[in-house]
Structures are given as structure tokens and as C-alpha cells.
Coordinates of C-alpha atoms in Angstrom, one line a residue:
M1 CA 29.3 -63.7 43.9
N2 CA 26.7 -63.2 41.2
Q3 CA 24.1 -65.3 43.0
F4 CA 24.9 -63.5 46.2
G5 CA 24.0 -60.3 44.5
H6 CA 20.8 -61.7 43.1
G7 CA 19.8 -63.0 46.5
L8 CA 20.2 -59.5 47.8
G9 CA 18.2 -57.7 45.1
G10 CA 16.5 -59.9 42.6
P11 CA 13.6 -61.4 44.6
F12 CA 12.6 -58.0 46.0
V13 CA 12.1 -55.9 42.9
P14 CA 8.3 -56.6 42.6
Y15 CA 7.9 -56.0 46.3
Y16 CA 9.9 -52.7 46.1
A17 CA 7.5 -51.7 43.3
T18 CA 4.5 -52.3 45.6
R19 CA 6.1 -50.2 48.3
L20 CA 6.4 -47.4 45.7
G21 CA 2.7 -47.6 45.0
A22 CA 2.5 -50.0 42.0
T23 CA -0.9 -51.2 41.0
T24 CA -1.6 -54.7 39.8
A25 CA -1.4 -53.4 36.2
D26 CA 2.0 -51.9 36.9
L27 CA 3.2 -55.2 38.3
G28 CA 1.9 -56.8 35.1
W29 CA 4.0 -54.5 33.0
L30 CA 7.0 -55.2 35.3
T31 CA 6.6 -59.0 34.9
A32 CA 6.0 -58.7 31.2
F33 CA 9.1 -56.7 30.5
S34 CA 11.3 -58.9 32.8
N35 CA 10.1 -62.0 31.1
L36 CA 9.7 -60.9 27.4
F37 CA 13.0 -59.3 26.6
P38 CA 15.4 -61.9 28.1
N39 CA 13.6 -64.7 26.3
L40 CA 12.9 -62.7 23.0
L41 CA 16.5 -61.8 22.5
Q42 CA 18.3 -64.9 23.6
A43 CA 18.2 -66.5 20.1
P44 CA 20.0 -63.6 18.2
W45 CA 22.6 -63.3 21.0
G46 CA 23.1 -67.0 21.0
R47 CA 23.6 -67.1 17.2
L48 CA 26.1 -64.2 17.5
S49 CA 28.2 -65.9 20.2
D50 CA 28.2 -69.1 18.1
R51 CA 29.7 -67.1 15.2
V52 CA 32.2 -65.4 17.4
G53 CA 33.1 -68.6 19.1
R54 CA 33.3 -66.9 22.5
R55 CA 31.0 -67.0 25.5
V56 CA 32.8 -65.1 28.3
P57 CA 32.8 -61.6 26.8
F58 CA 29.0 -61.7 26.3
I59 CA 28.5 -63.0 29.9
V60 CA 30.8 -60.3 31.4
F61 CA 29.3 -57.4 29.5
G62 CA 25.7 -58.5 30.1
T63 CA 26.4 -59.1 33.8
V64 CA 28.1 -55.7 34.4
V65 CA 25.3 -53.8 32.7
S66 CA 22.4 -55.7 34.3
M67 CA 23.8 -55.7 37.8
S68 CA 24.9 -52.0 37.6
L69 CA 21.2 -51.2 37.0
F70 CA 20.4 -52.2 40.5
L71 CA 21.8 -48.8 41.4
L72 CA 19.1 -47.1 39.3
I73 CA 16.5 -49.5 40.8
A74 CA 17.4 -48.3 44.2
A75 CA 17.1 -44.6 43.1
S76 CA 13.7 -45.1 41.5
A77 CA 11.1 -42.9 43.0
S78 CA 8.0 -44.2 41.2
P79 CA 6.7 -47.5 39.8
W80 CA 7.2 -46.5 36.2
Q81 CA 10.8 -45.3 36.7
L82 CA 11.4 -48.8 38.2
I83 CA 9.7 -50.5 35.3
L84 CA 11.8 -48.7 32.7
V85 CA 15.0 -49.6 34.5
V86 CA 13.9 -53.2 34.6
L87 CA 13.2 -53.1 30.9
V88 CA 16.8 -52.1 30.2
Q89 CA 18.1 -54.6 32.7
A90 CA 16.1 -57.4 30.9
L91 CA 17.8 -56.5 27.7
A92 CA 21.2 -56.9 29.3
V93 CA 20.2 -60.2 31.0
S94 CA 19.3 -61.6 27.5
L95 CA 23.1 -61.6 26.7
V96 CA 23.9 -63.7 29.8
A97 CA 21.5 -66.6 29.8
P98 CA 22.2 -68.4 26.5
N99 CA 26.0 -67.9 26.8
W100 CA 26.1 -69.1 30.4
N101 CA 24.2 -72.2 29.4
A102 CA 26.4 -72.7 26.4
L103 CA 29.6 -72.3 28.5
L104 CA 28.4 -74.9 31.0
G105 CA 27.4 -77.3 28.2
E106 CA 30.8 -77.0 26.6
R107 CA 32.6 -77.6 29.9
T108 CA 30.6 -80.7 31.0
V109 CA 30.1 -84.3 29.7
F110 CA 26.8 -85.5 28.5
G111 CA 25.3 -87.9 31.0
K112 CA 26.8 -86.1 34.0
R113 CA 25.3 -82.6 33.4
G114 CA 22.4 -83.1 35.8
R115 CA 24.9 -83.7 38.6
V116 CA 27.1 -80.8 37.6
F117 CA 24.3 -78.4 37.0
G118 CA 22.7 -79.5 40.3
R119 CA 25.9 -78.8 42.2
I120 CA 26.4 -75.4 40.5
S121 CA 22.8 -74.5 41.3
Q122 CA 23.2 -75.7 44.9
V123 CA 26.3 -73.5 45.4
G124 CA 24.7 -70.6 43.7
G125 CA 21.5 -71.1 45.8
A126 CA 23.5 -71.2 49.0
A127 CA 25.2 -67.9 48.0
G128 CA 21.9 -66.4 47.1
L129 CA 20.5 -67.5 50.5
V130 CA 23.4 -65.7 52.2
G131 CA 22.6 -62.6 50.2
T132 CA 18.9 -62.8 51.2
L133 CA 19.9 -63.2 54.9
V134 CA 22.0 -60.1 54.6
A135 CA 19.0 -58.3 53.1
A136 CA 16.9 -59.6 56.0
F137 CA 19.4 -58.1 58.5
I138 CA 19.3 -54.7 56.7
V139 CA 15.5 -54.7 56.3
F140 CA 15.0 -55.6 59.9
G141 CA 16.6 -52.3 60.9
A142 CA 14.4 -50.3 58.5
G143 CA 10.7 -49.4 58.5
A144 CA 8.4 -52.4 58.4
R145 CA 6.6 -51.3 55.3
S146 CA 8.8 -48.6 53.8
A147 CA 10.4 -48.7 50.3
T148 CA 13.8 -47.4 51.6
G149 CA 14.5 -50.7 53.4
F150 CA 15.3 -52.4 50.1
Q151 CA 17.6 -49.7 48.7
L152 CA 20.8 -50.7 50.4
P153 CA 20.5 -54.4 49.4
F154 CA 20.1 -53.2 45.8
V155 CA 23.3 -51.2 46.1
I156 CA 25.3 -54.1 47.5
A157 CA 23.8 -56.4 44.9
A158 CA 25.2 -54.1 42.1
V159 CA 28.7 -54.1 43.6
A160 CA 28.7 -57.9 44.1
G161 CA 27.4 -58.5 40.5
I162 CA 30.0 -56.3 38.9
A163 CA 32.8 -58.0 40.9
S164 CA 31.5 -61.4 39.7
A165 CA 31.7 -60.4 36.1
L166 CA 35.3 -59.2 36.5
F167 CA 36.3 -62.4 38.1
L168 CA 34.8 -64.3 35.2
L169 CA 37.5 -62.7 33.0
L170 CA 39.9 -65.2 34.6
V171 CA 38.1 -68.1 32.8
R172 CA 40.2 -69.4 29.9
E173 CA 38.4 -69.8 26.6
K174 CA 39.9 -70.6 23.2
T175 CA 38.7 -68.4 20.4
S176 CA 36.4 -70.1 17.9
T177 CA 36.2 -73.4 19.8
A178 CA 32.4 -73.2 19.9
A179 CA 32.2 -72.1 16.3
R180 CA 34.3 -75.1 15.1
D181 CA 32.3 -77.5 17.3
V182 CA 29.0 -76.4 15.8
A183 CA 30.3 -76.5 12.2
S184 CA 31.8 -80.0 12.6
R185 CA 28.9 -81.7 14.3
P186 CA 27.0 -83.9 11.9
D187 CA 23.2 -83.8 11.7
P188 CA 21.6 -86.8 13.3
A189 CA 19.7 -89.3 11.1
N190 CA 16.5 -88.6 13.0
E191 CA 16.7 -84.8 12.6
R192 CA 13.2 -84.5 11.3
E193 CA 11.7 -86.4 14.2
R194 CA 13.9 -84.5 16.7
R195 CA 12.7 -81.2 15.3
A196 CA 9.1 -82.3 15.5
D197 CA 9.5 -83.3 19.1
F198 CA 11.2 -80.0 19.9
L199 CA 8.4 -78.0 18.2
Y200 CA 5.8 -79.9 20.2
F201 CA 7.7 -79.2 23.4
T202 CA 7.9 -75.5 22.5
K203 CA 4.1 -75.3 21.9
V204 CA 3.3 -76.9 25.2
Q205 CA 5.7 -74.5 27.0
V206 CA 4.1 -71.5 25.3
F207 CA 0.6 -72.8 26.4
Y208 CA 1.8 -73.4 30.0
N209 CA 3.7 -70.1 30.4
F210 CA 0.7 -68.1 29.0
F211 CA -1.6 -69.2 31.8
M212 CA 1.0 -69.2 34.5
S213 CA 1.9 -65.6 33.6
M214 CA -1.5 -64.6 35.0
M215 CA -0.3 -65.5 38.4
W216 CA 3.1 -63.9 38.8
P217 CA 2.1 -60.2 38.9
L218 CA -0.5 -61.0 41.5
V219 CA 1.8 -62.6 44.0
P220 CA 3.5 -59.4 45.3
I221 CA 0.1 -57.7 45.7
T222 CA -1.3 -60.8 47.5
V223 CA 1.6 -61.1 49.9
A224 CA 2.4 -57.4 50.6
V225 CA -1.1 -55.8 50.4
V226 CA -3.8 -58.4 50.7
L227 CA -2.1 -60.5 53.4
G228 CA -0.3 -57.5 54.9
A229 CA 3.3 -58.9 55.0
S230 CA 6.0 -56.8 56.4
N231 CA 9.4 -56.3 54.7
L232 CA 10.9 -58.9 57.0
D233 CA 8.1 -61.3 56.1
I234 CA 8.8 -60.8 52.4
V235 CA 12.5 -61.5 52.9
M236 CA 11.9 -64.6 55.1
I237 CA 9.5 -66.1 52.6
T238 CA 12.3 -65.8 50.1
V239 CA 14.7 -67.5 52.6
V240 CA 12.3 -70.4 53.1
S241 CA 12.0 -71.0 49.4
A242 CA 15.8 -70.8 48.9
V243 CA 16.5 -73.2 51.8
S244 CA 14.1 -75.7 50.4
T245 CA 15.6 -75.5 46.9
I246 CA 19.2 -75.8 48.2
L247 CA 18.3 -79.0 50.2
L248 CA 16.8 -80.7 47.2
Q249 CA 19.1 -79.4 44.4
S250 CA 21.9 -82.0 44.3
Q251 CA 19.4 -84.9 44.7
V252 CA 17.4 -83.6 41.8
G253 CA 20.5 -83.3 39.7
R254 CA 21.5 -86.9 40.4
L255 CA 18.0 -88.1 39.7
L256 CA 17.9 -86.3 36.4
D257 CA 21.0 -88.2 35.2
R258 CA 19.3 -91.5 36.0
V259 CA 15.7 -90.9 34.7
G260 CA 16.3 -88.1 32.1
P261 CA 14.8 -84.6 32.0
T262 CA 11.4 -85.4 30.5
S263 CA 9.8 -87.0 33.6
L264 CA 11.1 -84.4 35.9
I265 CA 9.9 -81.5 33.7
Q266 CA 6.5 -83.1 33.6
A267 CA 6.5 -83.4 37.4
S268 CA 7.6 -79.8 37.9
R269 CA 4.7 -78.5 35.7
F270 CA 2.1 -80.3 37.9
L271 CA 3.8 -79.1 41.1
Y272 CA 4.0 -75.5 40.0
A273 CA 0.3 -75.6 39.1
I274 CA -0.5 -75.9 42.8
A275 CA 0.9 -72.4 43.5
P276 CA -1.8 -70.3 41.9
L277 CA -4.5 -72.2 43.7
A278 CA -2.7 -71.9 47.0
Y279 CA -2.2 -68.1 46.6
A280 CA -5.8 -67.6 45.4
F281 CA -7.2 -69.2 48.6
A282 CA -4.5 -68.2 51.1
G283 CA -6.1 -66.7 54.2
D284 CA -2.9 -65.8 56.1
L285 CA 0.9 -65.7 55.6
F286 CA 1.4 -69.2 57.0
V287 CA 0.0 -70.6 53.8
V288 CA 2.5 -68.5 51.8
Y289 CA 5.4 -69.9 53.9
V290 CA 4.2 -73.5 53.3
V291 CA 3.8 -72.9 49.6
S292 CA 7.3 -71.3 49.4
A293 CA 8.8 -74.4 51.0
F294 CA 6.8 -76.7 48.7
L295 CA 7.9 -74.9 45.6
G296 CA 11.6 -75.7 46.4
L297 CA 11.2 -79.0 44.6
P298 CA 9.9 -77.8 41.2
T299 CA 12.4 -74.9 41.4
A300 CA 15.2 -77.3 41.9
I301 CA 14.0 -79.3 38.9
A302 CA 13.8 -76.1 36.8
N303 CA 17.3 -75.1 37.7
V304 CA 18.8 -78.2 36.1

């Protein structure tokens, strides 16, 4: 239900901003806020949930708040109203990500997580695709390039997201299980080497994300303004990407269990690097559709 809501609203927030008159700089702020705060605050929220020993309350609260804010996104009348709402939404999302990953990790067995995560991502992707198709149906009946076409999908996304959080309350979770597990786990003998490897991985990730961040604010402008995409084009590009990811998701999960995550992460980085080149030299929307289908593979890898 949560992914159905995200499929309805999540991919279209930057495009909605362009329809409200956002400049490239505005989209830069939008992307910066939506990336910075969820990542910056995950560590303290993760530590707090470890101490409390519970995951579900954090996920429920963060999901209710973040998905409710789609109502304010729909009501935004200017790019900066939208940006400020996204800032608050990003703060709420920061509660969800580390606790959702921790909950999945605690409920799965090492060595089979790729397959499990791949299946969960596949089901979620399919639900998100249904949401995007619903958005396409709604947008098709609205103006080809008006902002109002995206407002109803945002409202439905809020309702679905809140419902998903309430259903999650049915998940049984023993108090302090996670806290006891962390406290009783012995440090490995190669702790120093493991930390060095992780630090190296983090530095590489920072380097990679810094340069890729130059691309993401420019994509909505390129698609909606430079290439003149209609609202329906924007939705269908999202559909193409979602279908590609869903078709590859379970296979990628099984492959990860066999070869390990390192090789697949390396492959995804090289594959993602093709995207900025493709958008930079795209002469028409056909190239965007092709790139969206191609990016299904690195997206599937990133999901697991």
C-alpha cells in the first residue's frame, strides 16, 4: 500500500514543481533537501531505535507524517511552498529508512537476504507501477501541461500511505529484542580491517554521489521543458522505468546471493553513469524512454 502511494505521488514531485514555475536552482534546492535530511538524520534515529529495541513505532510515525504531507504538496501554489513541504517530509522519511532496513534484516536469514529483498522490492515495485498507472489515467483527463493534473494523485497517495502505516501496527515485535541482539553480538576479530573497508566504501560513495547530484535537478527541466514532455509522457516514462525494474528485480536478488553485493554495486555505478550522458545529448523523448528502460537494471541492484 505504501509503494502504491509512492507510485502515485513520489516520482512526480519534481515535475509538479516545474509546472509551478520552478527554475533549475529551485529544483536544485528541492533535490538537496530531499536527499540531505533523510540521509543526515538516519544515524541518530537508528541509534535511538537500537536503544528502544523497537522498529515498528518509528516506521509508523514517520510514514504517517511523510505521506500526510502529500496533501500539502497538492495544495502548494508556488515552487518554494512545495520545497518547504518537501523539507519537512524529508525529515519524516529519515525515521523510516533505517528502521525499515533493520526490521527486514532482523526478519531474514543471512545468505538469503538478496532473494527476500528482491521479492519484497518486486512486489513493492508492482504496487508502485499500479499507482503510476492510476496517475496516468487521472493525468490523461487533465490538461496536458497543467499543474492541477498531479494534485489528485498526491491526495490518493496520502490516503494510501497513511493506511499502510496503520496496517503495519499488526506486525508483532518483541520489545528490546533488537537492543539485546546488538548488546550480545561479539566484535569480530577483523574489526579494524572491516572498519577500514567500510570507511573506504563510504568515501567512494560520497565521491560518486557528489558528482551524480549535478544531474538529478536537471532531469525534470530536460524532460518537461527542453524536450517538451506532456504530463502523460512524464507518467509513462515512470511506467517504463518501473516495468523494467520489476522484470529484473527477483533475478538480481538471486544473483546477489550467489556473487555477493560488491560486484553488483560496482556494476550499478558504471550503469548509472550512462544516464547523465544520455540526458545531456538527448534530442527527443524517445531517448528518455530508452534510458528509463535501461536504468531498470541498476535500480533493481540498488533496491537490494
